[in-house]
Short mmCIF file of C-alpha atoms and ligand atoms in Angstrom, two decimals:
data_model
loop_
_atom_site.label_atom_id
_atom_site.label_comp_id
_atom_site.label_asym_id
_atom_site.label_seq_id
_atom_site.Cartn_x
_atom_site.Cartn_y
_atom_site.Cartn_z
CA MET A 1 153.59 118.34 63.99
CA ALA A 2 151.59 118.81 67.22
CA VAL A 3 148.92 116.28 68.14
CA GLY A 4 145.71 117.14 66.44
CA THR A 5 147.09 119.40 63.72
CA LYS A 6 145.38 118.70 60.42
CA ASN A 7 147.47 118.30 57.33
CA ALA A 8 144.90 118.63 54.58
CA GLU A 9 147.44 119.05 51.78
CA ASN A 10 149.09 115.71 52.41
CA GLY A 11 145.91 113.69 52.99
CA PRO A 12 144.66 112.13 56.19
CA ARG A 13 147.19 112.44 58.97
CA PRO A 14 148.10 109.27 60.87
CA LEU A 15 147.25 109.57 64.56
CA GLY A 16 148.83 107.01 66.86
CA VAL A 17 146.40 105.28 69.24
CA GLY A 18 147.09 103.37 72.43
CA VAL A 19 144.32 101.34 74.08
CA VAL A 20 144.63 100.22 77.71
CA GLY A 21 142.46 97.17 78.55
CA LEU A 22 141.43 94.95 75.63
CA GLY A 23 138.13 93.65 77.01
CA TRP A 24 134.66 94.56 75.73
CA MET A 25 135.12 98.31 75.73
CA GLY A 26 138.78 98.36 74.68
CA ARG A 27 137.93 96.27 71.62
CA LEU A 28 135.05 98.61 70.78
CA HIS A 29 137.28 101.67 71.13
CA ALA A 30 139.77 99.98 68.79
CA SER A 31 137.16 99.26 66.11
CA SER A 32 135.77 102.80 66.47
CA TYR A 33 139.17 104.30 65.69
CA ARG A 34 139.55 101.94 62.74
CA GLY A 35 136.24 103.02 61.24
CA LEU A 36 136.68 106.75 61.82
CA ALA A 37 137.95 107.90 58.42
CA ALA A 38 135.01 106.31 56.58
CA ARG A 39 132.38 108.08 58.71
CA TYR A 40 134.14 111.37 59.48
CA PRO A 41 136.49 112.06 56.54
CA GLU A 42 136.57 115.81 57.15
CA LEU A 43 138.60 115.29 60.34
CA GLY A 44 141.54 114.48 58.09
CA LEU A 45 142.70 111.76 60.45
CA ALA A 46 143.75 108.18 59.86
CA PRO A 47 143.99 106.58 63.32
CA ARG A 48 146.74 103.99 63.54
CA LEU A 49 146.45 101.31 66.23
CA VAL A 50 149.99 101.54 67.57
CA CYS A 51 149.87 99.80 70.93
CA ALA A 52 147.52 97.82 73.18
CA ALA A 53 148.27 97.35 76.89
CA ASP A 54 146.70 94.38 78.68
CA PRO A 55 148.30 91.84 81.01
CA LEU A 56 146.44 88.85 79.49
CA PRO A 57 148.34 87.04 76.71
CA ASP A 58 145.05 86.10 74.98
CA ASN A 59 144.03 89.75 74.82
CA GLN A 60 147.45 90.75 73.52
CA ARG A 61 147.15 88.12 70.78
CA ALA A 62 143.63 89.32 69.92
CA ALA A 63 144.86 92.93 69.82
CA ARG A 64 147.40 92.06 67.16
CA ALA A 65 145.58 89.36 65.20
CA GLN A 66 141.96 90.56 65.30
CA PHE A 67 142.26 94.31 65.67
CA GLY A 68 145.52 95.07 63.85
CA PHE A 69 147.51 96.67 66.68
CA GLU A 70 151.16 96.99 65.73
CA ARG A 71 152.22 95.76 69.15
CA ALA A 72 150.79 94.69 72.50
CA VAL A 73 152.44 95.13 75.88
CA ASP A 74 151.76 94.35 79.57
CA ASP A 75 152.61 97.73 80.90
CA VAL A 76 150.91 101.11 80.45
CA GLY A 77 154.20 102.91 81.21
CA GLU A 78 155.80 101.22 78.20
CA MET A 79 152.88 102.36 76.03
CA LEU A 80 153.09 105.96 77.23
CA ALA A 81 156.86 106.04 76.64
CA ASP A 82 156.20 105.36 72.94
CA PRO A 83 156.35 108.69 71.05
CA GLU A 84 154.17 107.17 68.32
CA VAL A 85 151.19 107.01 70.72
CA ASP A 86 149.36 110.34 70.36
CA VAL A 87 146.07 109.56 72.15
CA VAL A 88 145.03 106.95 74.73
CA SER A 89 141.86 104.99 75.44
CA ILE A 90 141.33 103.81 79.01
CA ALA A 91 139.07 100.75 79.17
CA THR A 92 140.33 98.85 82.20
CA PRO A 93 138.32 97.89 85.26
CA ASN A 94 137.32 101.05 87.14
CA PHE A 95 139.93 100.94 89.89
CA LEU A 96 142.75 101.36 87.36
CA HIS A 97 141.24 104.42 85.65
CA ARG A 98 142.78 106.99 87.98
CA GLU A 99 146.32 105.70 87.74
CA VAL A 100 146.23 105.38 83.94
CA ALA A 101 144.45 108.71 83.36
CA ARG A 102 146.90 110.61 85.54
CA ALA A 103 149.84 108.98 83.78
CA ALA A 104 148.34 109.81 80.36
CA ALA A 105 147.75 113.44 81.40
CA ARG A 106 151.29 113.74 82.78
CA ALA A 107 152.58 112.43 79.47
CA GLY A 108 150.50 115.08 77.65
CA ARG A 109 148.24 112.53 75.96
CA PRO A 110 144.56 113.31 75.36
CA PHE A 111 142.49 110.41 76.73
CA TRP A 112 139.12 108.76 76.17
CA ILE A 113 138.14 107.09 79.42
CA GLU A 114 135.31 104.71 80.23
CA LYS A 115 132.68 105.42 82.84
CA PRO A 116 132.44 105.51 85.77
CA MET A 117 135.51 107.72 85.62
CA GLY A 118 136.85 106.81 89.08
CA VAL A 119 135.54 104.44 91.74
CA ASP A 120 134.26 107.47 93.68
CA ALA A 121 133.97 111.26 93.42
CA ALA A 122 137.43 111.84 94.94
CA GLN A 123 139.13 109.73 92.26
CA SER A 124 137.02 111.32 89.54
CA ARG A 125 138.03 114.76 90.81
CA GLU A 126 141.71 113.75 90.59
CA ILE A 127 141.24 112.57 87.01
CA HIS A 128 139.42 115.75 86.02
CA GLU A 129 142.06 117.91 87.70
CA ALA A 130 144.93 116.04 86.04
CA ALA A 131 143.37 116.60 82.60
CA ARG A 132 142.66 120.26 83.36
CA VAL A 133 146.21 120.97 84.56
CA ALA A 134 147.73 119.16 81.56
CA GLY A 135 145.32 120.91 79.19
CA VAL A 136 144.58 117.69 77.29
CA ALA A 137 141.31 116.96 75.50
CA THR A 138 139.23 114.21 77.08
CA ALA A 139 136.19 112.06 76.38
CA VAL A 140 134.14 109.93 78.79
CA GLY A 141 132.10 106.88 77.74
CA PHE A 142 128.61 108.33 78.07
CA ASN A 143 127.61 106.78 74.75
CA TYR A 144 123.82 106.82 75.15
CA ARG A 145 123.69 110.60 74.76
CA HIS A 146 124.91 110.12 71.16
CA ALA A 147 121.80 108.21 70.06
CA PRO A 148 120.25 110.41 67.35
CA ALA A 149 116.87 110.21 69.12
CA VAL A 150 118.42 111.42 72.40
CA GLU A 151 120.15 114.27 70.55
CA HIS A 152 116.74 115.20 69.19
CA LEU A 153 115.14 115.16 72.64
CA ARG A 154 117.85 117.57 73.75
CA ALA A 155 117.14 119.79 70.74
CA LEU A 156 113.38 119.76 71.55
CA VAL A 157 114.08 120.86 75.13
CA ALA A 158 116.60 123.54 74.09
CA ALA A 159 114.17 125.00 71.54
CA GLY A 160 111.41 125.16 74.16
CA ARG A 161 109.16 122.88 72.09
CA LEU A 162 108.03 121.00 75.22
CA GLY A 163 107.41 124.25 77.12
CA ARG A 164 108.85 124.64 80.59
CA ILE A 165 110.33 121.31 81.65
CA THR A 166 108.59 120.11 84.80
CA ASN A 167 110.01 116.64 85.42
CA VAL A 168 112.25 113.95 84.00
CA ARG A 169 112.12 110.22 84.52
CA CYS A 170 115.06 107.95 83.80
CA TRP A 171 115.52 104.29 84.52
CA LEU A 172 118.18 101.80 83.60
CA TYR A 173 117.16 98.19 84.24
CA ALA A 174 119.32 95.24 83.30
CA ASP A 175 119.67 91.62 84.35
CA TYR A 176 123.34 90.98 83.66
CA ALA A 177 123.76 90.23 87.38
CA SER A 178 120.44 88.49 88.00
CA SER A 179 121.80 84.95 88.34
CA PRO A 180 122.97 84.17 91.89
CA ASP A 181 125.57 81.94 90.24
CA GLY A 182 127.04 84.78 88.21
CA PRO A 183 130.75 85.21 89.01
CA LEU A 184 131.98 87.60 91.69
CA THR A 185 134.10 89.68 89.29
CA TRP A 186 135.69 93.08 90.00
CA ARG A 187 132.28 94.65 89.27
CA TYR A 188 130.93 93.50 92.67
CA ASP A 189 133.87 94.76 94.71
CA ARG A 190 133.52 98.30 96.10
CA SER A 191 137.25 99.07 96.03
CA ARG A 192 137.63 97.95 92.41
CA ALA A 193 134.29 99.00 90.88
CA GLY A 194 132.84 101.68 93.15
CA ALA A 195 129.14 101.97 93.91
CA GLY A 196 127.73 98.98 92.01
CA VAL A 197 124.90 99.68 89.64
CA ILE A 198 124.95 103.37 90.59
CA GLY A 199 128.35 103.90 88.99
CA ASP A 200 127.85 101.26 86.33
CA LEU A 201 124.41 102.19 84.94
CA LEU A 202 122.92 105.11 86.85
CA SER A 203 125.94 107.26 85.90
CA HIS A 204 124.70 106.95 82.30
CA GLY A 205 121.27 108.05 83.55
CA ALA A 206 122.68 111.07 85.37
CA ASP A 207 124.49 112.06 82.19
CA LEU A 208 121.34 111.63 80.09
CA VAL A 209 119.37 113.85 82.47
CA HIS A 210 122.16 116.46 82.50
CA TYR A 211 122.64 116.35 78.74
CA VAL A 212 119.01 116.51 77.69
CA THR A 213 117.89 119.17 80.17
CA GLY A 214 121.14 121.20 80.31
CA GLN A 215 120.70 121.26 84.11
CA GLY A 216 122.79 119.71 86.84
CA ILE A 217 121.24 117.37 89.38
CA ALA A 218 121.41 119.56 92.51
CA GLU A 219 120.02 117.33 95.29
CA VAL A 220 118.99 113.72 95.77
CA SER A 221 117.12 111.52 98.19
CA ALA A 222 117.80 107.85 97.55
CA ALA A 223 117.43 104.26 98.67
CA THR A 224 119.75 101.43 97.63
CA ASP A 225 119.91 97.68 98.21
CA VAL A 226 121.86 94.52 97.51
CA PHE A 227 119.47 91.69 96.62
CA LEU A 228 121.98 88.93 95.83
CA ARG A 229 124.49 89.03 98.64
CA GLU A 230 126.87 86.23 97.64
CA ARG A 231 128.34 84.98 94.37
CA PRO A 232 130.82 82.27 93.36
CA ILE A 233 134.45 83.35 93.07
CA PRO A 234 135.72 83.17 89.46
CA THR A 235 138.67 80.98 88.52
CA SER A 236 139.31 82.50 85.07
CA ALA A 237 139.07 85.88 83.30
CA GLY A 238 136.48 86.87 80.67
CA VAL A 239 135.40 89.79 78.52
CA GLY A 240 132.67 92.24 79.58
CA HIS A 241 129.84 90.45 81.41
CA GLY A 242 130.63 87.24 79.50
CA ALA A 243 130.96 83.78 81.00
CA VAL A 244 133.97 82.94 83.11
CA GLU A 245 134.67 79.78 85.09
CA VAL A 246 133.78 79.74 88.78
CA GLY A 247 134.75 77.52 91.72
CA THR A 248 132.63 76.26 94.62
CA GLU A 249 133.78 78.99 97.00
CA ARG A 250 131.47 82.01 97.34
CA GLY A 251 132.20 85.57 98.42
CA ALA A 252 130.21 88.61 99.56
CA VAL A 253 128.90 91.19 97.06
CA GLY A 254 130.30 94.57 98.10
CA ASN A 255 128.19 97.08 96.19
CA GLU A 256 124.67 98.03 95.13
CA ASP A 257 122.32 95.93 92.97
CA TRP A 258 119.50 98.48 92.98
CA VAL A 259 118.95 102.21 93.47
CA ALA A 260 115.99 104.58 93.34
CA ALA A 261 116.46 108.34 93.69
CA LEU A 262 114.29 111.42 93.79
CA ALA A 263 116.17 114.45 92.50
CA THR A 264 115.84 118.17 91.92
CA LEU A 265 117.75 119.83 89.09
CA ALA A 266 119.47 123.22 89.45
CA ASP A 267 116.48 125.08 87.97
CA GLY A 268 113.94 123.25 90.17
CA THR A 269 112.93 120.61 87.60
CA ARG A 270 111.98 117.35 89.33
CA ALA A 271 113.55 114.03 88.39
CA THR A 272 113.35 110.37 89.29
CA LEU A 273 116.19 107.97 88.53
CA GLU A 274 116.15 104.24 89.11
CA SER A 275 118.49 101.40 88.21
CA SER A 276 118.89 97.68 88.75
CA ARG A 277 121.38 95.10 87.52
CA VAL A 278 119.32 92.16 88.77
CA ALA A 279 115.94 92.87 87.08
CA ARG A 280 115.20 89.52 85.47
CA GLY A 281 113.83 89.97 81.97
CA HIS A 282 115.16 93.47 81.39
CA ARG A 283 118.16 92.78 79.21
CA SER A 284 119.40 96.38 78.72
CA ASP A 285 116.32 98.52 79.25
CA TYR A 286 117.39 102.15 79.53
CA ALA A 287 114.75 104.84 79.19
CA LEU A 288 114.41 108.59 79.43
CA GLU A 289 111.16 110.59 79.57
CA VAL A 290 110.97 114.39 79.57
CA TYR A 291 107.77 116.18 80.55
CA GLY A 292 107.01 119.88 79.93
CA THR A 293 104.06 122.24 80.06
CA GLU A 294 103.53 121.96 76.28
CA GLY A 295 104.38 118.32 75.66
CA SER A 296 106.57 115.37 76.42
CA ALA A 297 109.01 113.03 74.70
CA ARG A 298 110.44 109.63 75.53
CA TRP A 299 113.21 107.31 74.37
CA SER A 300 114.23 103.78 75.21
CA PHE A 301 117.46 102.00 74.32
CA THR A 302 115.50 98.84 73.55
CA ARG A 303 114.13 100.81 70.57
CA MET A 304 117.18 103.01 70.18
CA ASN A 305 116.31 104.25 66.72
CA GLU A 306 113.01 105.88 67.53
CA PHE A 307 111.40 108.28 69.98
CA GLU A 308 107.86 109.18 70.95
CA VAL A 309 106.65 112.74 71.16
CA MET A 310 103.43 114.59 71.94
CA ILE A 311 103.27 118.38 71.64
CA GLY A 312 100.22 120.58 72.19
CA ASP A 313 96.65 119.37 71.98
CA GLY A 314 96.07 116.57 69.49
CA GLY A 315 92.28 116.74 69.66
CA LEU A 316 90.80 113.32 69.05
CA GLU A 317 94.27 112.06 68.09
CA HIS A 318 95.78 113.22 71.37
CA GLY A 319 98.68 110.90 72.18
CA TYR A 320 102.20 109.95 71.26
CA THR A 321 103.59 109.92 67.74
CA THR A 322 106.42 107.48 67.11
CA VAL A 323 109.21 109.01 65.03
CA LEU A 324 111.93 106.88 63.45
CA ALA A 325 115.43 108.34 63.53
CA GLY A 326 116.62 109.88 60.28
CA ALA A 327 118.80 112.59 58.77
CA GLY A 328 118.70 115.72 60.92
CA HIS A 329 118.65 113.74 64.17
CA GLY A 330 122.16 113.89 65.66
CA ASP A 331 124.75 112.10 63.53
CA TYR A 332 122.29 109.64 61.98
CA GLY A 333 123.11 110.77 58.43
CA ARG A 334 126.72 109.64 58.89
CA PHE A 335 125.63 106.06 59.32
CA GLN A 336 122.54 105.46 57.21
CA PRO A 337 121.43 107.01 53.92
CA GLY A 338 117.70 106.76 54.50
CA PRO A 339 115.34 107.08 57.47
CA GLY A 340 114.27 104.13 59.58
CA ILE A 341 117.36 101.99 59.02
CA PRO A 342 118.65 101.02 62.46
CA MET A 343 121.96 102.14 63.88
CA SER A 344 123.70 100.02 66.51
CA PHE A 345 125.20 100.43 69.99
CA ASP A 346 128.65 100.26 68.40
CA ASP A 347 127.77 103.26 66.21
CA LEU A 348 127.26 105.34 69.38
CA LYS A 349 130.85 104.57 70.27
CA ALA A 350 131.95 105.55 66.75
CA ILE A 351 130.29 108.94 67.31
CA GLU A 352 132.04 109.31 70.67
CA CYS A 353 135.36 108.49 69.02
CA ALA A 354 134.76 111.17 66.39
CA GLN A 355 133.79 113.73 69.03
CA PHE A 356 136.93 112.92 71.02
CA LEU A 357 139.19 113.26 68.00
CA THR A 358 137.37 116.43 66.91
CA ASP A 359 138.31 117.89 70.28
CA VAL A 360 141.87 116.62 69.89
CA VAL A 361 142.12 118.27 66.48
CA GLY A 362 140.38 121.48 67.44
CA GLY A 363 141.60 121.90 70.99
CA ILE A 364 139.41 121.37 74.04
CA GLY A 365 135.87 122.39 73.35
CA GLY A 366 136.42 121.30 69.79
CA VAL A 367 135.20 122.14 66.38
CA ASP A 368 131.46 122.20 65.78
CA ASP A 369 131.01 120.35 62.53
CA GLY A 370 127.36 121.35 62.28
CA ALA A 371 126.10 117.83 62.89
CA ARG A 372 126.14 118.07 66.65
CA SER A 373 125.91 120.71 69.31
CA GLY A 374 129.02 120.32 71.45
CA ALA A 375 132.22 118.57 72.34
CA ALA A 376 132.59 114.97 73.51
CA PRO A 377 131.42 114.23 77.04
CA ASN A 378 134.44 115.36 79.05
CA THR A 379 135.96 114.79 82.48
CA ALA A 380 133.81 117.59 83.96
CA ASP A 381 130.77 115.60 82.80
CA GLY A 382 132.34 112.45 84.29
CA LEU A 383 132.90 114.23 87.59
CA SER A 384 129.33 115.58 87.61
CA ALA A 385 127.96 112.05 87.28
CA ALA A 386 130.37 110.88 90.01
CA GLU A 387 129.13 113.63 92.34
CA VAL A 388 125.56 112.38 91.76
CA THR A 389 126.66 108.81 92.52
CA GLU A 390 128.41 109.88 95.71
CA ALA A 391 125.45 111.98 96.90
CA ILE A 392 123.11 109.02 96.27
CA VAL A 393 125.31 106.71 98.37
CA ARG A 394 125.41 109.28 101.18
CA SER A 395 121.67 109.91 100.98
CA ALA A 396 120.86 106.19 101.15
CA SER A 397 123.06 105.74 104.18
CA SER A 398 121.85 108.88 106.02
CA ARG A 399 118.21 108.49 104.88
CA SER A 400 118.12 112.19 104.03
CA TRP A 401 118.31 114.69 101.12
CA VAL A 402 121.93 115.41 100.07
CA ASP A 403 123.21 118.34 97.97
CA VAL A 404 125.20 117.52 94.84
CA PRO A 405 128.24 119.77 94.19
CA GLN A 406 128.03 121.44 90.76
CA VAL A 407 131.01 121.19 88.42
CA GLU A 408 132.38 123.89 86.09
CA GLY A 409 133.20 123.14 82.45
CA THR A 410 130.58 120.54 81.55
CA THR A 411 129.48 120.16 77.93
CA TRP A 412 125.79 120.41 78.84
CA GLY A 413 125.86 123.46 81.11
CA ALA A 414 125.16 127.05 79.99
N1 NAD B 1 130.19 102.92 78.06
C1 NAD B 1 129.56 101.78 78.23
O1 NAD B 1 128.41 101.60 77.84
C2 NAD B 1 130.31 100.67 78.94
C3 NAD B 1 129.89 99.33 78.80
C4 NAD B 1 130.64 98.34 79.45
C5 NAD B 1 131.74 98.67 80.23
N2 NAD B 1 132.07 99.99 80.38
C6 NAD B 1 133.24 100.37 81.20
O2 NAD B 1 134.42 99.99 80.51
C7 NAD B 1 135.43 99.58 81.44
C8 NAD B 1 135.87 98.18 81.09
O3 NAD B 1 134.75 97.32 81.13
P1 NAD B 1 134.68 96.02 80.20
O4 NAD B 1 133.27 95.55 80.21
O5 NAD B 1 135.35 96.29 78.90
O6 NAD B 1 135.56 95.05 81.11
P2 NAD B 1 136.38 93.77 80.68
O7 NAD B 1 136.57 92.99 81.91
O8 NAD B 1 135.77 93.13 79.47
O9 NAD B 1 137.78 94.38 80.20
C9 NAD B 1 138.71 94.95 81.06
C10 NAD B 1 140.08 94.67 80.48
O10 NAD B 1 141.08 95.33 81.25
C11 NAD B 1 142.22 94.48 81.29
N3 NAD B 1 143.11 94.83 82.37
C12 NAD B 1 143.05 94.43 83.67
N4 NAD B 1 144.09 94.95 84.35
C13 NAD B 1 144.80 95.70 83.47
C14 NAD B 1 146.00 96.47 83.56
N5 NAD B 1 146.66 96.58 84.72
N6 NAD B 1 146.46 97.11 82.45
C15 NAD B 1 145.79 97.00 81.29
N7 NAD B 1 144.65 96.26 81.13
C16 NAD B 1 144.17 95.63 82.22
C17 NAD B 1 141.64 93.08 81.43
O11 NAD B 1 142.56 92.08 81.05
C18 NAD B 1 140.44 93.17 80.47
O12 NAD B 1 140.82 92.80 79.18
C19 NAD B 1 134.80 99.71 82.81
O13 NAD B 1 135.15 100.95 83.36
C20 NAD B 1 133.30 99.66 82.55
O14 NAD B 1 132.53 100.33 83.51
C21 NAD B 1 131.40 100.98 79.73
#
């Protein structure tokens, strides 16, 4: 049976999963696949964790013992040679994405890849092209767009409830890198991570702006900086941003700590985007505000399960109403039976997993199950965000406005 063919008569169909990179994101991908059948039974799929690929013995042990993978290997090639692996998750450090994605596409495997897709626009273009030529379904880790409140902001904009959209404001402030004694991991190396906080966090912001407005960012004028120029070199490996051991030797930070950009969207809407990884006190403060001629709405990840909205003239009660997420907002009803009960970050990844596998089952562009408006964020979306990142880097270095190439085939366009 071809990948993604449902077999309703014989019950949920096992779908073999391979996960490359068993750090923070790889583990979350694994648990998202495991939980799929409970949240999205109509997909008729029972993901089976067939193989994990990670060079670290501890991660291989964790893959088998904690996450239930049938086997764990060092080498991605060995994983892709396994006919039992139907789909692949790519959750390695950024510089390995291109090689693994191209190998997965060549092997005809749909893939779910973390952001930023490549370390730069050229690599992201290669990944997108490889998927397009192979005709495989893809998903990219733009999880914040799946928050039910963000889905509702998009619905408000699409229905014209805010009037003509005039401007958008998005910022992503975090302090995961705010200690000068934080280790100089791959994230601070341009060749292995790409453009610092621009690829790491602002790419999520570009996707949020694209997704909620349905418009591409068409030009940018930006400034960037590195505030903490040296960090200690690590002497061990860790998971995500977690603690690793460091030595006394220090090395130079090779990519951006901070970025601020003015932008114009394709239809002339104005936007501002800003991001920092060294903003002490902001743990993971990601916010989106949309302003129109009839009203405005805003969302913040620190209060992920609510949004604020103001439409029309409220008379003496003019001001924002806070709305708690509930049934009818995105996929909320899949996770909680009643309004106001919080969903988690991990649930956003569960939604992304379901969108990816919906596209795998239904072919690229996927089945609309009525609970959402489109397919999983795809490699065209990943490339669009990468083009924004690249234009920002060029603008900051040339101190001028830079055009952003528009990409065909995004999930938010048209
Ligand atoms: N979507 C999100 O919100 C989000 C959040 C965090 C990270 N990310 C992205 O996820 C990716 C991974 O980040 P992370 O925080 O999980 O990093 P991490 O350091 O926790 O994990 C990376 C893993 O890749 C493994 N690895 C290294 N070389 C490998 C190889 N050759 N083959 C297979 N595995 C290899 C490492 O051993 C490690 O387990 C990055 O692209 C990052 O930008 C996305």
